[in-house]
Coordinates of C-alpha atoms in Angstrom, one line a residue:
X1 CA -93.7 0.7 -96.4
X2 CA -92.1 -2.4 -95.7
X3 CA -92.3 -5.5 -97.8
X4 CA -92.3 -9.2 -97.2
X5 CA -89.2 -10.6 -98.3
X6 CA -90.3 -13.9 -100.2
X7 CA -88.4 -17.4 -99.5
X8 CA -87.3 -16.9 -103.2
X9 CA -85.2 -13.3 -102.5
X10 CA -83.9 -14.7 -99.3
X11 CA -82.1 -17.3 -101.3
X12 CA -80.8 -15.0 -104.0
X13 CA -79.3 -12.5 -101.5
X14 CA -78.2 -14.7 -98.7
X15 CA -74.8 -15.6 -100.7
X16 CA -74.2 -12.0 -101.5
X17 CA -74.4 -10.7 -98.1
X18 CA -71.3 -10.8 -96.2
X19 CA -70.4 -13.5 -93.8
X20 CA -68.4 -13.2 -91.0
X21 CA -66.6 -16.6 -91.7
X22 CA -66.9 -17.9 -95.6
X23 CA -65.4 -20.8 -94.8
X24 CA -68.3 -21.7 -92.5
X25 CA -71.6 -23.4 -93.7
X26 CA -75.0 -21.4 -93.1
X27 CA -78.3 -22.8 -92.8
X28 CA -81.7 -21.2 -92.7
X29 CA -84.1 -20.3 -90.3
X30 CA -88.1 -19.8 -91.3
X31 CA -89.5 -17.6 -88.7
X32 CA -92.9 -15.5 -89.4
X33 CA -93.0 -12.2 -90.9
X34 CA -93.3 -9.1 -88.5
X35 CA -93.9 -6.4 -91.8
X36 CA -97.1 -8.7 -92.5
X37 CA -100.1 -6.8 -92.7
X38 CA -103.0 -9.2 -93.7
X39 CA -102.6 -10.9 -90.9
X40 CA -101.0 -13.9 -93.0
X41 CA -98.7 -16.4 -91.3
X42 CA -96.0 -16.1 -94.0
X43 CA -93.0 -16.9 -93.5
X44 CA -89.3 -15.2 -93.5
X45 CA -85.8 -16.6 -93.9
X46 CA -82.9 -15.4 -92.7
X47 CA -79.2 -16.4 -92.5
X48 CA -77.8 -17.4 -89.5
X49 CA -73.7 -18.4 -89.3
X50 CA -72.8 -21.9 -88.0
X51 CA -71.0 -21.1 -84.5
X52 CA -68.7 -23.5 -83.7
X53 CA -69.5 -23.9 -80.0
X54 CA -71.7 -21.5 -77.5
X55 CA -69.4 -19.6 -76.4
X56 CA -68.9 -18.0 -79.5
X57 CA -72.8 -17.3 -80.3
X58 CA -74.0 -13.8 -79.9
X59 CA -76.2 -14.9 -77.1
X60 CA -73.0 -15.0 -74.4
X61 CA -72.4 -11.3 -74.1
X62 CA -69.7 -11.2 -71.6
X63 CA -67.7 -13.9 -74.1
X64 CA -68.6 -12.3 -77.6
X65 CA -66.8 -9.6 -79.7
X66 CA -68.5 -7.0 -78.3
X67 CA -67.1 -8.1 -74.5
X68 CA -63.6 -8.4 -76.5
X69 CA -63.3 -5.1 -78.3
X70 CA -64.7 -3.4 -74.8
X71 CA -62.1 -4.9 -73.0
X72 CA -59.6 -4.4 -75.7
X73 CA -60.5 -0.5 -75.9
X74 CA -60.6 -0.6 -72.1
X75 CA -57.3 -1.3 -72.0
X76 CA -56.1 0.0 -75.0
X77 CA -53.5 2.9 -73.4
X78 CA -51.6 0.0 -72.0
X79 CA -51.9 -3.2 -74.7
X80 CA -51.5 -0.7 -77.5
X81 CA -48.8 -2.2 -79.9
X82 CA -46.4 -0.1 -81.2
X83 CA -47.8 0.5 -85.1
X84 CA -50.7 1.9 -83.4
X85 CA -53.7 -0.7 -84.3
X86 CA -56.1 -1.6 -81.1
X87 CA -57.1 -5.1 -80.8
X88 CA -54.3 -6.6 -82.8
X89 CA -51.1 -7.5 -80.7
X90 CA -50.3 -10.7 -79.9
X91 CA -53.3 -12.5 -77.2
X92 CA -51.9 -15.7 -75.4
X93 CA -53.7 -18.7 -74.6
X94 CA -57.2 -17.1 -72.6
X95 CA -57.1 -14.3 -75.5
X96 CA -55.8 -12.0 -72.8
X97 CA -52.6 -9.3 -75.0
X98 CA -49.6 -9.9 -74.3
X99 CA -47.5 -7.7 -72.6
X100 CA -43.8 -7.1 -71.9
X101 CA -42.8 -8.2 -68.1
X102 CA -40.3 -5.6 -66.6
X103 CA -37.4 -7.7 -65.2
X104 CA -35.9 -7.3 -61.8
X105 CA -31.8 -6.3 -62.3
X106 CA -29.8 -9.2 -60.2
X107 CA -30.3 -11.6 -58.2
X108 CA -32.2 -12.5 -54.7
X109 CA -29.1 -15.3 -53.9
X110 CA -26.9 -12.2 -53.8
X111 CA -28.3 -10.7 -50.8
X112 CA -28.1 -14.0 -48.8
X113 CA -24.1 -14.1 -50.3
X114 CA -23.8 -10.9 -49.0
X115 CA -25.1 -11.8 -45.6
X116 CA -22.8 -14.8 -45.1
X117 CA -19.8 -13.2 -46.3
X118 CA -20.9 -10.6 -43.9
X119 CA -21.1 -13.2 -40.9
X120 CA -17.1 -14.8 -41.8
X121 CA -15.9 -11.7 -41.5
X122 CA -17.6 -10.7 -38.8
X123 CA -16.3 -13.8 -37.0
X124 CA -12.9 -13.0 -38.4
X125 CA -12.7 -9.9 -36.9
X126 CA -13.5 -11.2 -33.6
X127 CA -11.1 -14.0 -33.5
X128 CA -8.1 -11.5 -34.6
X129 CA -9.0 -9.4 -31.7
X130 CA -9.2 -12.0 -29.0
X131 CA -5.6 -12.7 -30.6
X132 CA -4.2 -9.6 -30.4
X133 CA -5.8 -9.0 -26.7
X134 CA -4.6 -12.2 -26.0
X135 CA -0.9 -11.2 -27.3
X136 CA -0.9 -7.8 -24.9
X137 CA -1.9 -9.2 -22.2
X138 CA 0.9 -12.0 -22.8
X139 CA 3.1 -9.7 -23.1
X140 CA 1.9 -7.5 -20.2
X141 CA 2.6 -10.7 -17.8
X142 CA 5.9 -11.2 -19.8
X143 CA 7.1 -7.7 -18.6
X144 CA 5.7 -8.2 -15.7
X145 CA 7.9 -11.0 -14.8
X146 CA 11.2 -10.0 -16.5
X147 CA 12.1 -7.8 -13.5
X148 CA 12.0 -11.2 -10.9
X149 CA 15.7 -12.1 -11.5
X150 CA 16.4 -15.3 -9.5
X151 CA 19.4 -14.4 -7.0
X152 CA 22.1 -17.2 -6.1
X153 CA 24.4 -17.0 -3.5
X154 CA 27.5 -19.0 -3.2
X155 CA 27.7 -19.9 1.1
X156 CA 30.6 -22.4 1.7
X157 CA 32.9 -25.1 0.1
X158 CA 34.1 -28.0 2.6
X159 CA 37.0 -30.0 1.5
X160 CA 36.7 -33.6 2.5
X161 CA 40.2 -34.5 0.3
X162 CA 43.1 -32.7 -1.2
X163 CA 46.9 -33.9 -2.0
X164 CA 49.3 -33.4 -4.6
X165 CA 51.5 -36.3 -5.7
X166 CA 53.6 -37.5 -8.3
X167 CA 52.2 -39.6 -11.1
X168 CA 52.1 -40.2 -14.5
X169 CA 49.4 -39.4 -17.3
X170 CA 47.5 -42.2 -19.9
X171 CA 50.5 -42.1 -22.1
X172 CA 53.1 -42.6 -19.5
X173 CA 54.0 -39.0 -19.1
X174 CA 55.1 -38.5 -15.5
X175 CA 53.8 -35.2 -13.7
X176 CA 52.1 -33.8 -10.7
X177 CA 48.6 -35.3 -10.1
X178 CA 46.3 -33.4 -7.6
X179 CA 43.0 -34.8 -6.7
X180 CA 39.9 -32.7 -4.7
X181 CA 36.8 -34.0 -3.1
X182 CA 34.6 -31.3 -1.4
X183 CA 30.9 -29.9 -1.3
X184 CA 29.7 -27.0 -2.6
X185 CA 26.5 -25.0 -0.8
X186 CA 24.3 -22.6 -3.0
X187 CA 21.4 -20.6 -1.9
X188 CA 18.8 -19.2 -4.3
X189 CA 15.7 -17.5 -3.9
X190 CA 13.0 -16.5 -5.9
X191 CA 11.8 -12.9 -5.6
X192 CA 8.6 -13.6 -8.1
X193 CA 5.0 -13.1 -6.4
X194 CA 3.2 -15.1 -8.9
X195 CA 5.2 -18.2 -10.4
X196 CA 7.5 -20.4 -9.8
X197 CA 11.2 -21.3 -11.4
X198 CA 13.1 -24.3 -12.7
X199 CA 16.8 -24.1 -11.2
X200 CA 19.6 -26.0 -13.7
X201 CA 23.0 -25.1 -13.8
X202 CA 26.2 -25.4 -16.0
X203 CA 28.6 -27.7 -14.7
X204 CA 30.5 -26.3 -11.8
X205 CA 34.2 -26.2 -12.3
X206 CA 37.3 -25.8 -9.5
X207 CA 40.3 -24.1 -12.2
X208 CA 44.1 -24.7 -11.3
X209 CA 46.1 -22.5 -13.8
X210 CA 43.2 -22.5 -16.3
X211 CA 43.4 -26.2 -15.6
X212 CA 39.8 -27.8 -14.3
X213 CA 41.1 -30.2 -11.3
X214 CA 37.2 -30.4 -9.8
X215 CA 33.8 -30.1 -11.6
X216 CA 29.9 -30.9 -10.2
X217 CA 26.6 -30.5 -11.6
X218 CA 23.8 -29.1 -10.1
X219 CA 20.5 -31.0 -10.6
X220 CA 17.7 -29.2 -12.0
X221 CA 14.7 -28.8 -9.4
X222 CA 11.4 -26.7 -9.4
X223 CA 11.3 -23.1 -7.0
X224 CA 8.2 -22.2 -6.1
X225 CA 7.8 -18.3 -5.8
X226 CA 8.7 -16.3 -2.9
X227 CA 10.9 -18.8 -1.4
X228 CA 14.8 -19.8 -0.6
X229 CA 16.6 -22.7 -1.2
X230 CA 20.0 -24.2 -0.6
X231 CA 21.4 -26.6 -2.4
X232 CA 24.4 -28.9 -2.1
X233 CA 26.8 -30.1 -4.9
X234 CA 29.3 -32.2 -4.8
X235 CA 32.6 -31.3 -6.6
X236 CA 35.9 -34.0 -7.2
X237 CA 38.3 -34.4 -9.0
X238 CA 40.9 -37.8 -9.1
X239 CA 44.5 -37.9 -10.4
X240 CA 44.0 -35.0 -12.6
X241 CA 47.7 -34.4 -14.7
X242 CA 48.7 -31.1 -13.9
X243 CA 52.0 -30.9 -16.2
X244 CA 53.9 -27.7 -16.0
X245 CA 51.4 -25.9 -14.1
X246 CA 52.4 -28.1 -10.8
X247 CA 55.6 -27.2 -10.7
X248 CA 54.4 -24.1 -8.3
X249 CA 53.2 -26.5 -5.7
X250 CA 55.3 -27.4 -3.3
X251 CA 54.4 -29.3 0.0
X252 CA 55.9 -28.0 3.0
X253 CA 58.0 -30.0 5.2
X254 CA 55.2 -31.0 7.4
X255 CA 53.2 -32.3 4.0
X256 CA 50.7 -29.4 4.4
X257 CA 50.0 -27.6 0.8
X258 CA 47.9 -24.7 -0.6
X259 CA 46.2 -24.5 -3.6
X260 CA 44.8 -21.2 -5.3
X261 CA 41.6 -22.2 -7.2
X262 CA 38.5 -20.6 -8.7
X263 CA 35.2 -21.5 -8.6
X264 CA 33.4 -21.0 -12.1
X265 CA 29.7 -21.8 -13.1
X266 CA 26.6 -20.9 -14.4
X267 CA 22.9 -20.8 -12.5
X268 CA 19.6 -21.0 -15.0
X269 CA 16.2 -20.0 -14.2
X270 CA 13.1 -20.6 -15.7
X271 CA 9.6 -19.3 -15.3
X272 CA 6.4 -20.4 -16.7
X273 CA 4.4 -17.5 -16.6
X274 CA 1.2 -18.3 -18.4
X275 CA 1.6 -22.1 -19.1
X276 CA 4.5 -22.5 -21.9
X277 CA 3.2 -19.8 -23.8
X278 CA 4.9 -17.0 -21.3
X279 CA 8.1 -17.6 -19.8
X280 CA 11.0 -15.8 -18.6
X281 CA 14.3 -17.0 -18.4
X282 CA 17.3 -15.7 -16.4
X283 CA 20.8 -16.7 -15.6
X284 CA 23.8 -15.8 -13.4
X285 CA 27.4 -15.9 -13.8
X286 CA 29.4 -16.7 -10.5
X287 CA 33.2 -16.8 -10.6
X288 CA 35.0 -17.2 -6.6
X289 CA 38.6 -16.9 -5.9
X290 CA 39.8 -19.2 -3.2
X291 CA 42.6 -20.9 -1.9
X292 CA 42.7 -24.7 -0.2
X293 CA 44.7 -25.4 2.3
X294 CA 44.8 -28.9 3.1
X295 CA 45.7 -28.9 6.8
X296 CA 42.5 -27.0 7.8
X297 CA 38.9 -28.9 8.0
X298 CA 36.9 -26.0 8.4
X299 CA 35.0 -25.3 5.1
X300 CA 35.7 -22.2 3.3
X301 CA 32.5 -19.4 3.7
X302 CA 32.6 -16.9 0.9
X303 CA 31.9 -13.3 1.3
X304 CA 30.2 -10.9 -0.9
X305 CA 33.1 -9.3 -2.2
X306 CA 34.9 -12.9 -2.7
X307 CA 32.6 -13.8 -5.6
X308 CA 31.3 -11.6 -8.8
X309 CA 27.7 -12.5 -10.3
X310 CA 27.0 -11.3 -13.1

């Protein structure tokens, strides 16, 4: 049977019973008794805690302790600490457990590194092969063209002016002076099919007696390909001393006199193959024996086997 708790045992056991927070005040509310049988309106005390705010009253299940240790155990095989105990690791700020974040090994900005350093060398790559195509097919062209050799051909000399006389040198020595006047004609053609040459020459020498009496220069011109050209250089000599060599010359009694010469110089070709990047370059040695004579006005033709080229 139960019994109706007066306001007086209320009081005595309300400080013995255990309280969720001590620290907290209680106060006391007077409700009517539901173990009354007389019918009597008496009345009932009983201790309710002082909740600081309604979110932490009983009345807001999904917010309460029970919520909390449901979600706690709910959870518990993941937000377990490691000594064991539910519902004591560390919460953060929403009361949520803490838990440890797995971190990702490296870095995002290494892939894009990767890609870029990709990319140069992809683009180095490429511009070493255009290079080294670029470099065989130079030197494709450059073989190409070696074989196109120009050829030079020495036609005639005409003499306008020969004599030997007596004279004397810049420092009074006195000696046989012979001085030569004449014109040289070259031919040279250009066997290439697909560029043209620059013609230049080394001066061109008449030798007496390893003596140069006569000397010319051949100006430098442009060939184009396939294609002949003769050329005429002029060649003199005035007063040249020729000291002991002159003593072979001797004018016949009718004045004429013959002179054995020969007819030294050097023919330079050039070929722009590709620009100034390719080019071939060729020369020709041409030595001639001849021998002026100075009563005759015809000019001299040379024949194949008068001159070497080399």
């Amino acid at each position: 049977m139960m019994h109706t708790k007066s306001e007086s045992d209320i009081t005595s056991l309300a400080p013995s019973s255990p309280s969720r927070s001590p620290k907290r005040p209680v106060y006391y509310v007077q409700s009517p008794s539901r173990d009354s049988h007389d019918g009597d309106k008496s009345s009932s005390m009983q201790a309710t805690p002082n909740y600081n705010s309604p979110m932490e009253s009983p009345s807001h299940p999904s917010f309460g302790r029970h919520s909390r240790n449901s979600s706690a155990s709910r959870f518990s095989g993941i937000f377990r600490s490691s000594s064991g105990r539910k519902g004591r690791g560390k919460r953060n700020d929403k009361g949520w457990p803490e838990c440890n974040v797995i971190m990702e090994e490296g870095k995002y900005d290494e892939f894009d590194d990767d890609k870029g350093f990709t990319r140069r060398f992809q683009a180095l790559l490429a511009l070493l092969s255009f290079v080294g195509l670029f470099t065989v097919f130079c030197l494709i062209i450059w073989g190409a063209g070696r074989p196109y050799k120009a050829k030079v051909t020495v036609k005639s000399l005409a003499v306008n002016n020969i004599y030997v006389a007596e004279g004397s040198d810049f420092t009074g020595f006195v000696t046989k002076m012979l001085t030569i006047n004449g014109s040289l004609r070259i031919n040279v053609y250009n066997p290439a099919t697909f560029f043209g040459i620059h013609v230049s020459s080394t001066p061109i020498s008449l030798i007496y007696s390893q003596i140069t009496v006569a000397t010319g220069q051949l100006k430098k011109y442009y060939q184009p390909r396939k294609s002949h050209r003769t050329v005429v250089v002029n060649v003199e000599g005035t007063k040249v001393p020729l000291y002991g060599a002159g003593s072979s010359l001797a004018a016949s009694n009718t004045g004429a006199v013959q002179v054995p010469l020969t007819l030294e110089f050097k023919v330079k070709s050039r070929g722009n193959v590709v620009g100034k990047l390719v080019r071939t370059t060729h020369s020709v040695q041409v030595a001639c024996s001849l021998v002026i004579d100075s009563t005759s006005a015809k000019p001299i033709k040379f024949k194949k086997d008068t001159c070497v080229y080399s």
